[in-house]
Coordinates of C-alpha atoms and ligand atoms in Angstrom, one line a residue:
X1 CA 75.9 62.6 -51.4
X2 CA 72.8 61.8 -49.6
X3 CA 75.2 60.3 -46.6
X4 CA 77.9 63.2 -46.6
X5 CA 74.9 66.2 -46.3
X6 CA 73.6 64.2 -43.0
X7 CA 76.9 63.6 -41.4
X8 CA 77.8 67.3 -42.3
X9 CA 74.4 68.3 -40.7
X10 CA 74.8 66.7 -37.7
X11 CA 78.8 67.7 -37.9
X12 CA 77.7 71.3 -38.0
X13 CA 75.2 71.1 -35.2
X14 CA 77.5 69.6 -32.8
X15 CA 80.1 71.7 -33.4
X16 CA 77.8 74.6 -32.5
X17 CA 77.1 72.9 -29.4
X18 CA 80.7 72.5 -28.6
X19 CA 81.3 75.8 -29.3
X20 CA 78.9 77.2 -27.2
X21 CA 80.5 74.8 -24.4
X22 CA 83.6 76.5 -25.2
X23 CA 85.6 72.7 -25.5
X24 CA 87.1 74.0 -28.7
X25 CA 89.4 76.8 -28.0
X26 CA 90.5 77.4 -31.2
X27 CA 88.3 76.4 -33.6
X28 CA 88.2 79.2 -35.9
X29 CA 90.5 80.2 -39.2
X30 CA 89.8 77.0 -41.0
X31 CA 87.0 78.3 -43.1
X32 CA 90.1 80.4 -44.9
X33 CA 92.1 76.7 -44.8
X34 CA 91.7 76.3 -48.5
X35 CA 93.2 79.7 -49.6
X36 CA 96.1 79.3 -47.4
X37 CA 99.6 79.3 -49.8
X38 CA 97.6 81.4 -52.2
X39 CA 100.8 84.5 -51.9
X40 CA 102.8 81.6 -53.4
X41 CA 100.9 81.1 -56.3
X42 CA 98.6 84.2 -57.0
X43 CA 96.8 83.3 -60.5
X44 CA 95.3 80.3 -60.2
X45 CA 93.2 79.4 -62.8
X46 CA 90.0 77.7 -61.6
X47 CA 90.7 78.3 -57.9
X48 CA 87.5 79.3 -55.5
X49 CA 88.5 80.5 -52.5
X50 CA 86.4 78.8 -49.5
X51 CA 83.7 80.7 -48.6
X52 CA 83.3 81.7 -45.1
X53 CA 80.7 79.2 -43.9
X54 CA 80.3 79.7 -39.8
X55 CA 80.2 82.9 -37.8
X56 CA 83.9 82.8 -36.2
X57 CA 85.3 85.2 -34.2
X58 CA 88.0 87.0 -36.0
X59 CA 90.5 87.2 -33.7
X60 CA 90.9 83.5 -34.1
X61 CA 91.2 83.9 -37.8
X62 CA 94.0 85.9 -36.8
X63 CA 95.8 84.3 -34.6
X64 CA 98.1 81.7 -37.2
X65 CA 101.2 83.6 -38.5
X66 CA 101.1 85.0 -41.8
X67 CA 101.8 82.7 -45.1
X68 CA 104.8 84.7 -45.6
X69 CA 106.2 85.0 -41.7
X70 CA 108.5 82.3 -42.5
X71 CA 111.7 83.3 -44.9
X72 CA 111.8 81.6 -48.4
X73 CA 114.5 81.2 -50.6
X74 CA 117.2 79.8 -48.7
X75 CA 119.6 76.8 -50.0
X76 CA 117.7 73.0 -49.2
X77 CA 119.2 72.5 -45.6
X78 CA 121.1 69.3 -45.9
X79 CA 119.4 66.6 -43.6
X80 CA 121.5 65.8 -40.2
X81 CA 122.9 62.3 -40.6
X82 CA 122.6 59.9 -37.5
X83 CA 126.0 59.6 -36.4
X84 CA 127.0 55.6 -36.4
X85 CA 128.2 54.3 -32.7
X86 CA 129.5 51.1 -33.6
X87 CA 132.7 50.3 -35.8
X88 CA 132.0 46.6 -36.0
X89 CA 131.4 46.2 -39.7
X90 CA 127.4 45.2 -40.3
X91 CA 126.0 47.0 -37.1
X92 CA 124.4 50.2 -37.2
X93 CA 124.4 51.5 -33.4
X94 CA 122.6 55.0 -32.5
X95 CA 120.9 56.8 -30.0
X96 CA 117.9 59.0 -31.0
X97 CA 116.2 61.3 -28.0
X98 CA 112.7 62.9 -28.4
X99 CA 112.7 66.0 -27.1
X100 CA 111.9 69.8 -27.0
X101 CA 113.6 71.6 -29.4
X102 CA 113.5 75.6 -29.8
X103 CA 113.9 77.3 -33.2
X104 CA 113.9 80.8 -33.7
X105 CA 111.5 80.9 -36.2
X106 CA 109.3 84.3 -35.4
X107 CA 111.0 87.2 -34.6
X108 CA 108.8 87.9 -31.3
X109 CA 109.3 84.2 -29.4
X110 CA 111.2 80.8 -30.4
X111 CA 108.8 78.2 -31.4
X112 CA 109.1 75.2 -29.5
X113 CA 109.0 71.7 -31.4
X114 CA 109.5 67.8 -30.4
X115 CA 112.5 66.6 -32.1
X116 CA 114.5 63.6 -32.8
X117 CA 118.4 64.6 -32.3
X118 CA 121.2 61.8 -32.0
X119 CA 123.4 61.6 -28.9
X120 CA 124.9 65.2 -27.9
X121 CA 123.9 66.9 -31.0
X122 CA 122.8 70.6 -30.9
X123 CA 119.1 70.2 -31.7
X124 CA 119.5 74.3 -32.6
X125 CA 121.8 73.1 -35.4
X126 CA 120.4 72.0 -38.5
X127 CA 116.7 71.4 -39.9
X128 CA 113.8 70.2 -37.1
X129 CA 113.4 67.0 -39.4
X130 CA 114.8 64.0 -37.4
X131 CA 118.1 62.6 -38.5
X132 CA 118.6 60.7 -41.8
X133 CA 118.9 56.8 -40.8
X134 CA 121.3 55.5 -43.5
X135 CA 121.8 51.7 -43.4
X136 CA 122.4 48.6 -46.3
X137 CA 120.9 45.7 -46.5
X138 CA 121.9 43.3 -44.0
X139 CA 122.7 45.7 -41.7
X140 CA 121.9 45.3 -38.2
X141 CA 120.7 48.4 -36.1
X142 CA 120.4 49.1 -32.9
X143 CA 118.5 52.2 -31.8
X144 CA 118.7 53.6 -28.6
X145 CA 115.1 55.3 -27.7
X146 CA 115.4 58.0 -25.0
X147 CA 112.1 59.7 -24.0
X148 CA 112.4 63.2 -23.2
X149 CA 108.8 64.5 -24.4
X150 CA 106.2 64.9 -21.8
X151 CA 103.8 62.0 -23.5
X152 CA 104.7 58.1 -24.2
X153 CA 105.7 57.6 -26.9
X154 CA 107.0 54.7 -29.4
X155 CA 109.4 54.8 -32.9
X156 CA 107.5 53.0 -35.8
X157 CA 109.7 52.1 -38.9
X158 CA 107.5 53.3 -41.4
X159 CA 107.9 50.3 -44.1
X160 CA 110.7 48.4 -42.8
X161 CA 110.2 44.8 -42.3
X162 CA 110.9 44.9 -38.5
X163 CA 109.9 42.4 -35.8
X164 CA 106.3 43.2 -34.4
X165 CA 107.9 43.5 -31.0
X166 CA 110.7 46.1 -32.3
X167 CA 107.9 48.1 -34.6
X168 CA 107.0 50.7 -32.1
X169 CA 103.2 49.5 -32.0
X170 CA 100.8 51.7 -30.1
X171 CA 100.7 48.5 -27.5
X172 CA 104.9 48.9 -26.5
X173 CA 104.7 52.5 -25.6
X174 CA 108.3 54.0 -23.7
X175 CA 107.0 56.1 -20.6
X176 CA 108.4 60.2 -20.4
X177 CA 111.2 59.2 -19.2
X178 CA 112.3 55.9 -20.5
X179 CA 114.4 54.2 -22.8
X180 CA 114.6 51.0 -25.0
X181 CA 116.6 49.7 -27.9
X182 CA 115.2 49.5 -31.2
X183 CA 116.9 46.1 -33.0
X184 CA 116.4 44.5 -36.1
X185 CA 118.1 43.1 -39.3
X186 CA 117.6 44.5 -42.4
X187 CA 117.4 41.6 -45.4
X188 CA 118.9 41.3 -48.9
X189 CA 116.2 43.1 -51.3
X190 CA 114.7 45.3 -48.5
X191 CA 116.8 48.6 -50.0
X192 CA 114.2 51.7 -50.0
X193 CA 113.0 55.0 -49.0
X194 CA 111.7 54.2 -45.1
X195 CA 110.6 57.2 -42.6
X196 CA 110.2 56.7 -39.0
X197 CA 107.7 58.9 -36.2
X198 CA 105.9 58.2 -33.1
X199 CA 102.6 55.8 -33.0
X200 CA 101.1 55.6 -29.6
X201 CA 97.8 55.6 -29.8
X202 CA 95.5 58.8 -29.7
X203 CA 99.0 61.0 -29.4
X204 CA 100.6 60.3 -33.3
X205 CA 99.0 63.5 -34.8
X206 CA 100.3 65.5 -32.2
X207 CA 103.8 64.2 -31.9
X208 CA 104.4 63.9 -35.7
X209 CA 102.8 67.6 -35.9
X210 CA 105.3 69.2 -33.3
X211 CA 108.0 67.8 -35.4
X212 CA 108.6 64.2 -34.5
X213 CA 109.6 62.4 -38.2
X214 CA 112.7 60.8 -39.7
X215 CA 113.8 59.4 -43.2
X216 CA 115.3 56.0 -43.1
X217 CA 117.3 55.0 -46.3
X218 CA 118.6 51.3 -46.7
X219 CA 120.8 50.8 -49.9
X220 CA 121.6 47.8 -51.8
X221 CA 125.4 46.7 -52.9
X222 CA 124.0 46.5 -56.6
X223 CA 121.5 49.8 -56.6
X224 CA 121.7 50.1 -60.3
X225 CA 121.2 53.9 -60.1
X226 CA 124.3 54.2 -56.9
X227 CA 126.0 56.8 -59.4
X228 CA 123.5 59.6 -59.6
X229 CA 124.0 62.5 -57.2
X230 CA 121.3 61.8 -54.4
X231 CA 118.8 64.6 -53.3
X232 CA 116.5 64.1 -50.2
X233 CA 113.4 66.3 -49.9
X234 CA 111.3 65.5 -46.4
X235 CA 108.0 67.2 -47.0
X236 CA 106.3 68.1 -43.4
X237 CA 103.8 70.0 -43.0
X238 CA 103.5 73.1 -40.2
X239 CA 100.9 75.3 -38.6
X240 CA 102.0 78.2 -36.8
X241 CA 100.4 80.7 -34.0
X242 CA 101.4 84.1 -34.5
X243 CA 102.7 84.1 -31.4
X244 CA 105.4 81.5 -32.4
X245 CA 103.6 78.5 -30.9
X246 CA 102.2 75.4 -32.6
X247 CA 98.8 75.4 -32.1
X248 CA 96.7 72.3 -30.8
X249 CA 94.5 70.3 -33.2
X250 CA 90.8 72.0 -33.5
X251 CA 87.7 70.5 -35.2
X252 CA 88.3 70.9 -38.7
X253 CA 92.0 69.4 -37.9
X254 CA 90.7 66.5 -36.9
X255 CA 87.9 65.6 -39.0
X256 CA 90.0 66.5 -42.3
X257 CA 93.3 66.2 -41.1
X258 CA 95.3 68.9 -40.0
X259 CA 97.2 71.1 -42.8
X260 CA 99.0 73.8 -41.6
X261 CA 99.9 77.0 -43.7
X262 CA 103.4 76.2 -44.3
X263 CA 104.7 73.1 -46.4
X264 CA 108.6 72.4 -45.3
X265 CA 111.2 70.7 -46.9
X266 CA 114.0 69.3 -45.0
X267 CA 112.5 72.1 -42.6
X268 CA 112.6 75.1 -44.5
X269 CA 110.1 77.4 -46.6
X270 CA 110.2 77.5 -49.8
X271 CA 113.6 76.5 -50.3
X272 CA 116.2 77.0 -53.5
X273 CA 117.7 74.1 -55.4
X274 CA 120.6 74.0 -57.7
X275 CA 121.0 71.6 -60.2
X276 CA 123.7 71.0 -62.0
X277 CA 124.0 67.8 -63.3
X278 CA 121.1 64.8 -63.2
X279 CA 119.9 63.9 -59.8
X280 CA 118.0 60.9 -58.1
X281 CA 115.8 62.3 -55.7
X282 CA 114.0 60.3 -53.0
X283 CA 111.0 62.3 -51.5
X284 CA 108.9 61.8 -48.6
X285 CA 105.5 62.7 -47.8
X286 CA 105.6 63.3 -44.0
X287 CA 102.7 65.5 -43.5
X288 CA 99.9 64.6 -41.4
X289 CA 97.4 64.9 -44.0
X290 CA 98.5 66.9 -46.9
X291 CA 98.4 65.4 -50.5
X292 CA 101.6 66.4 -52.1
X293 CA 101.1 66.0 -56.2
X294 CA 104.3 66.9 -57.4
X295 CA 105.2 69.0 -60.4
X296 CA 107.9 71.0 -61.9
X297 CA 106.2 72.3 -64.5
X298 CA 104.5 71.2 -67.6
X299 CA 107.5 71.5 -69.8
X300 CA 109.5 69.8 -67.1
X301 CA 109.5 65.8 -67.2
X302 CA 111.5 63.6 -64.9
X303 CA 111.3 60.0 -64.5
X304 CA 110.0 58.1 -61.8
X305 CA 112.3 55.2 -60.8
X306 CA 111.2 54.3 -57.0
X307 CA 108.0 53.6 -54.6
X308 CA 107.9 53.0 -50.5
X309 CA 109.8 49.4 -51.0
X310 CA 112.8 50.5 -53.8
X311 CA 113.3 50.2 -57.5
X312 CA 110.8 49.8 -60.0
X313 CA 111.2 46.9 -62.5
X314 CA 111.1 49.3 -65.1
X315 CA 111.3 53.3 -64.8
X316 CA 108.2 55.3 -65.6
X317 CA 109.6 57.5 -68.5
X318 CA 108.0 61.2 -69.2
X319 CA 106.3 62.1 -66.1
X320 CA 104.8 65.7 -65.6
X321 CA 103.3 64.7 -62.0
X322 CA 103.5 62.5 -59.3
X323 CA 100.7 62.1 -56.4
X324 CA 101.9 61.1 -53.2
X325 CA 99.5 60.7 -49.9
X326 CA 100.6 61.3 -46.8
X327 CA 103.2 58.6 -45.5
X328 CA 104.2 57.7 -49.2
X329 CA 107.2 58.0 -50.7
X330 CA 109.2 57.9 -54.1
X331 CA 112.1 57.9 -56.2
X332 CA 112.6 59.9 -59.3
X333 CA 115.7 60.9 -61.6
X334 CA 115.4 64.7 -62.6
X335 CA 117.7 65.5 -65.4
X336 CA 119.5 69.3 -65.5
X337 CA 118.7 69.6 -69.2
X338 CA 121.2 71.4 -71.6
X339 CA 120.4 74.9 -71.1
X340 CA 120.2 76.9 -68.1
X341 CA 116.3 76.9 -66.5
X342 CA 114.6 77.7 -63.9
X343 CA 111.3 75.8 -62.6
X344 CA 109.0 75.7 -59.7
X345 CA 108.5 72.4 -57.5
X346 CA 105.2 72.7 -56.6
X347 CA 102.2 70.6 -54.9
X348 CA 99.7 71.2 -57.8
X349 CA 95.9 71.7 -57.0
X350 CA 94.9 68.3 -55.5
X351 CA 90.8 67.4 -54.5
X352 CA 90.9 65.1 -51.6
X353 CA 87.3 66.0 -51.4
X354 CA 87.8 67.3 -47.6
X355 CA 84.8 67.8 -45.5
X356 CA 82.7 71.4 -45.7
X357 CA 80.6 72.9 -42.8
X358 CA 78.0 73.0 -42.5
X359 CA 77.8 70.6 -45.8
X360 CA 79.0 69.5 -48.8
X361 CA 83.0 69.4 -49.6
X362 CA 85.6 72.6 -49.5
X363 CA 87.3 73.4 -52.4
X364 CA 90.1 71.5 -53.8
X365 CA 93.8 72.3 -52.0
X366 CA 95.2 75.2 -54.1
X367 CA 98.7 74.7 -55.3
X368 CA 101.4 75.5 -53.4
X369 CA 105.3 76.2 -54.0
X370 CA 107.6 74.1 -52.3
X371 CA 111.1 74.8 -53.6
X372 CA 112.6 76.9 -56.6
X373 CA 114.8 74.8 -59.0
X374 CA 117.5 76.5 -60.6
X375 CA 118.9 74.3 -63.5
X376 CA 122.4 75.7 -64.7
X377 CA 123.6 72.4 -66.2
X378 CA 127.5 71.3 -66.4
X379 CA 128.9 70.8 -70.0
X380 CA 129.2 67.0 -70.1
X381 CA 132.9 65.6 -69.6
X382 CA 134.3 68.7 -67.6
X383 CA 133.7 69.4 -63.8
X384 CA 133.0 66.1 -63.2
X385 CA 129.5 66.1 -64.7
X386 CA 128.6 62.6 -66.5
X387 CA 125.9 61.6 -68.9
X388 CA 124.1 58.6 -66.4
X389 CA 121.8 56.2 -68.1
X390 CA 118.8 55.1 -66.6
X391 CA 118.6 51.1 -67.2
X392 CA 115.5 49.9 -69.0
X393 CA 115.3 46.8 -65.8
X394 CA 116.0 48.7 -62.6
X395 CA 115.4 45.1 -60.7
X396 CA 113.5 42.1 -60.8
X397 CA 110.0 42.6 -59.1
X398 CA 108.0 38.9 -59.6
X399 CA 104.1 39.6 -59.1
X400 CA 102.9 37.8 -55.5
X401 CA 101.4 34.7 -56.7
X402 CA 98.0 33.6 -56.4
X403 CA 96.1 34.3 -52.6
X404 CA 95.4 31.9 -50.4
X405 CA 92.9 33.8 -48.3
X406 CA 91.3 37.2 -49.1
X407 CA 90.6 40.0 -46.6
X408 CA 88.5 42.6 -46.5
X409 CA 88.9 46.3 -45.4
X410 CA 85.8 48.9 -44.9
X411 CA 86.5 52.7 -44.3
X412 CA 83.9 54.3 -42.8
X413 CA 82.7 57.6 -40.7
X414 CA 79.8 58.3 -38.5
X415 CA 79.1 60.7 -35.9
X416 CA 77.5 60.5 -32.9
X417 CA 75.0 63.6 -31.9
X418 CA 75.0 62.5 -28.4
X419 CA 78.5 62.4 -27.9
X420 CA 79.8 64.8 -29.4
X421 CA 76.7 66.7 -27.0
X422 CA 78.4 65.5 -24.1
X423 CA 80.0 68.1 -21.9
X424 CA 84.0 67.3 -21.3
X425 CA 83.6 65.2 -24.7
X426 CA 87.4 65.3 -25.2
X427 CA 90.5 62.9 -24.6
X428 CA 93.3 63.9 -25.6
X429 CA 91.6 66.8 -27.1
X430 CA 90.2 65.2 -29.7
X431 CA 86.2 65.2 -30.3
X432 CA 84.2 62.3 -29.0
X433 CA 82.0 61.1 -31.2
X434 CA 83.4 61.7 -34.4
X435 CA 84.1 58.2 -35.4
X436 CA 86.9 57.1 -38.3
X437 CA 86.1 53.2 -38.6
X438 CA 87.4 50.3 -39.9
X439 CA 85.5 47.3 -40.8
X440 CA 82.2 49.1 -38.7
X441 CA 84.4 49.8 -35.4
X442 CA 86.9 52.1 -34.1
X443 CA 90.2 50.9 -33.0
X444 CA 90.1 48.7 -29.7
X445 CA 93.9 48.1 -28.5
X446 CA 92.5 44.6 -26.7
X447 CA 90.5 44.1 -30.3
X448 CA 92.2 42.0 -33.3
X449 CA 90.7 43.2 -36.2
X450 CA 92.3 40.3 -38.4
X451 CA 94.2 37.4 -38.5
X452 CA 96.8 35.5 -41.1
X453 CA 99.0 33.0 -41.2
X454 CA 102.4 33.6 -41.7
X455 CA 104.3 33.4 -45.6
X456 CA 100.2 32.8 -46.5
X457 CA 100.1 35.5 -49.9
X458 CA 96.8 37.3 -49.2
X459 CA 94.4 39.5 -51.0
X460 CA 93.3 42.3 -49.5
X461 CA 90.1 44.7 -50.7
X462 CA 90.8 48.0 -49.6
X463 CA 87.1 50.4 -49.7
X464 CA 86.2 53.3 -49.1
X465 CA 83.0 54.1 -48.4
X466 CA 83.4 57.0 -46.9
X467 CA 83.1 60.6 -49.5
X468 CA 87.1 61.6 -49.0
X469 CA 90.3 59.7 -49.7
X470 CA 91.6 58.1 -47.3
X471 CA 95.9 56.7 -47.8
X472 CA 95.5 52.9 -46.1
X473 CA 99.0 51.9 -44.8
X474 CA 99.7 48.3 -43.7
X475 CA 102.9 48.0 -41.2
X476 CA 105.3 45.2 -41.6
X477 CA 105.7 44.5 -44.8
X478 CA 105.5 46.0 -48.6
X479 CA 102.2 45.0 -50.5
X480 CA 101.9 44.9 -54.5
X481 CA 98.6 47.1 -55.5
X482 CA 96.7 44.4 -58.0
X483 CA 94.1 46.9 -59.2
X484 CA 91.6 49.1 -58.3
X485 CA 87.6 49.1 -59.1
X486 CA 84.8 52.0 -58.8
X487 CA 81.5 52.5 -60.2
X488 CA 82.0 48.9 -61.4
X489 CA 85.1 49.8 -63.3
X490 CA 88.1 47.5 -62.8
X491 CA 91.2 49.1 -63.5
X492 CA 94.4 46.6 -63.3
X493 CA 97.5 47.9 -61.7
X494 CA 99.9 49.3 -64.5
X495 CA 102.8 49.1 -62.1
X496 CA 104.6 46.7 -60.8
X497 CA 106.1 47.8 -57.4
X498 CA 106.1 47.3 -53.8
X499 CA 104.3 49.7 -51.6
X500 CA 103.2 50.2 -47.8
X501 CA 100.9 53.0 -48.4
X502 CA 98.3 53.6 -51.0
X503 CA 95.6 56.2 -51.5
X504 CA 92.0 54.9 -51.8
X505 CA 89.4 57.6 -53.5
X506 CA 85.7 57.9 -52.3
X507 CA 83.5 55.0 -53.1
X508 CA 87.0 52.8 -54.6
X509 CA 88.3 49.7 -53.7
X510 CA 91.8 49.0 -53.7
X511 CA 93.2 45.1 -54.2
X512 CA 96.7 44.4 -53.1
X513 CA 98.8 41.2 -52.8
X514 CA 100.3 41.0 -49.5
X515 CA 101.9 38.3 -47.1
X516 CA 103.6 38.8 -43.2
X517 CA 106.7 37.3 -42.9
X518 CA 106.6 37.5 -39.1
X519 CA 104.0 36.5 -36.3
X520 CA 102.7 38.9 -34.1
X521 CA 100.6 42.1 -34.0
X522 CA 100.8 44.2 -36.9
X523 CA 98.7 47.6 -37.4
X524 CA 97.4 48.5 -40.6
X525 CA 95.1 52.3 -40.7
X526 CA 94.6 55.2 -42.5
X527 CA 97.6 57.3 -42.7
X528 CA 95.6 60.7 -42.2
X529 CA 97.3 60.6 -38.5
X530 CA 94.3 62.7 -37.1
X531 CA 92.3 59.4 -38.4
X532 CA 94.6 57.2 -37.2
X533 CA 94.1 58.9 -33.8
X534 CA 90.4 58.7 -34.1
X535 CA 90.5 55.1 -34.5
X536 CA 90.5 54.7 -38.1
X537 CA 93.2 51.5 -37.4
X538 CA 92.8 48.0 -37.1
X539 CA 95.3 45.0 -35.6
X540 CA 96.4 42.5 -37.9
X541 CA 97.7 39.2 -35.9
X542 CA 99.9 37.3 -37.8
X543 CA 100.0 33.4 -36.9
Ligands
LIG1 CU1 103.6 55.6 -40.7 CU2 101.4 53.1 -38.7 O1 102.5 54.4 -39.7
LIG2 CU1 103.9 52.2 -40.7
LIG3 CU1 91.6 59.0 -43.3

């Protein structure tokens, strides 16, 4: 507590000065942040609304579009499929171009977004969300990278067990401009719910926030659960200008992580679902920095069958929510029930313990809508609708055996008075001296933070010590989470399952089981992108 009142006192000072300097153009309308999504969900019990903490000029308050300038209601847009090249059986061959993209979303001017379209597409077709990347084990791809944005930029394969030199590290950037192929080979038990965006360094934030994100599936020949109707839900997360445009980053953006006031799924508002028989749905967590806990009600269960890396061993039966931090992802099985129902997906109320000024925390996110579900459930044995069971042993998961070397991982956050009181204290826009850390420093690209030996299982201890969660992703590879401990508590890992990304809370420490399969330079940070940004990132080299 004692730590998070300083830092918030010398936070609130320096913002002042800024202000006054006139670096922060828009810095206002965050003070409302936490009520945002409040015309979706109007009776909240135990919701305070943020109170208005800083003299702001209103106009600046003003100036994002309304929660409701966006239409709701519309079917789920389908995702665009990435159209395969190649007709040589085992090779997946694409091309996928970064580049401005206009939608139409505000009456008054077309908003332009940075999008990911396959060769010749019409980006004006279809949602903003970059094509879905669907592959099977074994599978070679071969991705095409053409650079049309005015920043460099890179394509990470969020997950995937890709060669460090094909991983789209901060370090391999592809000029405005440029191309390179993408090339790896996807191996037998890598099926799973991957994603894709942009990672060059200090520019990730912005790219992934002016639309740059993918899903990536890779199936197995002997997915037990292949005969379920598939849904895929892309959560990103938008802030809008009422003028149309998509605003930069300002200071409560980057030291909490930008949320904008619109959650999208597969691009749209608020969208509608059918459901008519039972569905496995794979959902992805692609905003910047919002916490997505997932419910459909509490008389609504579904069943929980898939992490980041695939299957579970066994299915997590019952389930009336489902937190997953930014980057994360998951598979569940929704069942249509017998009767005809309707039901809300929402993000339910969800305290990531974000950062107040001029102290102390704001309120915990209010819930927000995302989609209505409309259950109106086939009679079994006509119209094609089929009882599925869910088998008791999705897969064999064996537990990582014991470590032969143990890492450790510090969070931390400090700001510096003197430079955030430095005139022209800004690259890239973002603050100086507000400093995201791991293990004491902020990310150095000549710096490795780490280094492992190859196939050597590892134990890593994940902490926090900052006071807000922070989602730790390691590239590369999936890690198994052993446990977790805080306030001397141990709590062991009920779950078997393979993960990339794993939220760690305030003052917790997170163990995993990990090993690289590859050498080279692999980064691990927090997957808060405006943290990432700010150097909350580290680079693992793998020898
Ligand atoms: Cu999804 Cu290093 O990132
Ligand atoms: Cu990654
Ligand atoms: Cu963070």
């Amino acid at each position: 507590m004692i730590r998070r009142q300083f830092l918030a006192r010398t936070l609130s000072a320096a913002v002042a000065s800024l202000l006054a300097r006139g670096v922060l153009a828009q810095h206002a309308g965050h003070s409302m942040h936490g009520m945002e999504g409040m015309d979706d969900m109007p009776d909240m019990p135990g919701m305070h609304p943020a109170k208005p903490v800083a003299a702001q000029p209103e106009s600046a308050a003003a100036a994002l579009a309304p929660a409701d300038a966006l239409p709701s209601g519309a079917p789920l847009p389908a995702l665009r499929v990435l159209r395969n090249e190649s007709r040589e059986p085992g090779l997946f061959r694409a091309t996928l171009v970064a580049e401005p993209a206009q939608h139409p979303l505000l009456a008054s001017r077309p908003t332009t977004f940075w999008q990911y379209n396959g060769a010749g597409a019409d980006s004006t077709q279809g949602p903003v969300t970059g094509p879905l990347i669907d592959v099977r084990e074994g599978d070679t791809v071969e991705i095409r990278f053409i650079n049309r944005l005015p920043q460099p930029s890179t394509i990470h394969w969020h997950g995937m067990p890709v060669p460090p030199d094909q991983d789209g590290n901060p370090g391999n950037v592809v000029a405005p401009g440029a191309t390179r192929v993408y090339r790896f080979t996807l191996p037998a038990g890598s099926a799973g719910t991957y994603w894709y965006h942009p990672h060059p360094h200090m520019m990730s934030a912005e790219q992934v926030f002016r639309g740059l994100a993918g899903p990536v599936i890779v199936r197995a020949a002997d997915d037990p659960l292949a005969g379920f109707p598939e849904r895929h839900l892309f959560f990103s997360d938008l802030k809008l200008a009422a003028d149309g445009s998509i605003p930069a980053n300002d200071m409560m953006d980057w030291m909490n992580g930008r949320e904008g006031q619109f959650v999208l799924v597969n691009g749209a508002r608020r969208p509608r679902i059918n459901v008519k028989e039972d569905e496995r749905w794979r959902l992805w967590n692609a905003c910047s920095a919002r916490y997505l806990r997932f419910s459909l009600g509490a008389g609504q269960r579904f069943v929980q069958v898939g992490t980041d890396g695939g299957l579970l061993e066994t299915p997590r039966e019952g389930l009336t929510e489902l937190l997953l931090a930014p980057g994360e992802r998951a598979e569940v099985i929704v069942r249509a029930g017998s009767v005809p129902s309707q039901a809300t997906l929402t993000a339910d109320v969800y305290d990531r313990r974000k950062m107040a000024m001029p102290e102390g925390s704001l309120p915990p996110d209010p819930a927000h809508v995302l989609a209505d579900v409309a259950f109106q459930p086939q009679p079994i044995g006509e119209a094609g609708a089929a009882l599925r069971a869910i088998p008791a042993t999705l897969r064999t998961i064996v537990p990582l055996p014991a470590p032969v070397a143990r890492k450790s991982v510090v969070f931390s956050e400090a700001m510096d008075m003197t430079a955030m009181h430095h005139s022209g204290a800004s690259v890239h826009g973002m603050p100086a001296g507000m400093r995201f850390m791991i293990n004491g420093t902020s990310f150095d690209p000549k710096r490795i933070t780490l280094t492992s030996r190859r196939d050597a299982v590892e134990e890593w201890a994940v902490e926090n010590r900052t006071d807000m969660d922070h989602p730790f992703h390691l590239h590369g590879t999936q890690f198994q989470v052993v446990g977790r401990e805080r306030g001397g508590v141990v709590t062991p890992e009920p779950l078997l399952a393979w993960r990339d990304t794993v939220n760690v809370q305030p003052g917790e420490t997170v163990r995993i089981a990990t090993v690289q399969k590859m050498a080279g330079e692999r980064m691990f940070h927090c997957h808060i992108l405006e943290h990432e940004d700010l150097g909350m990132m580290g680079t693992l080299r793998v020898i």
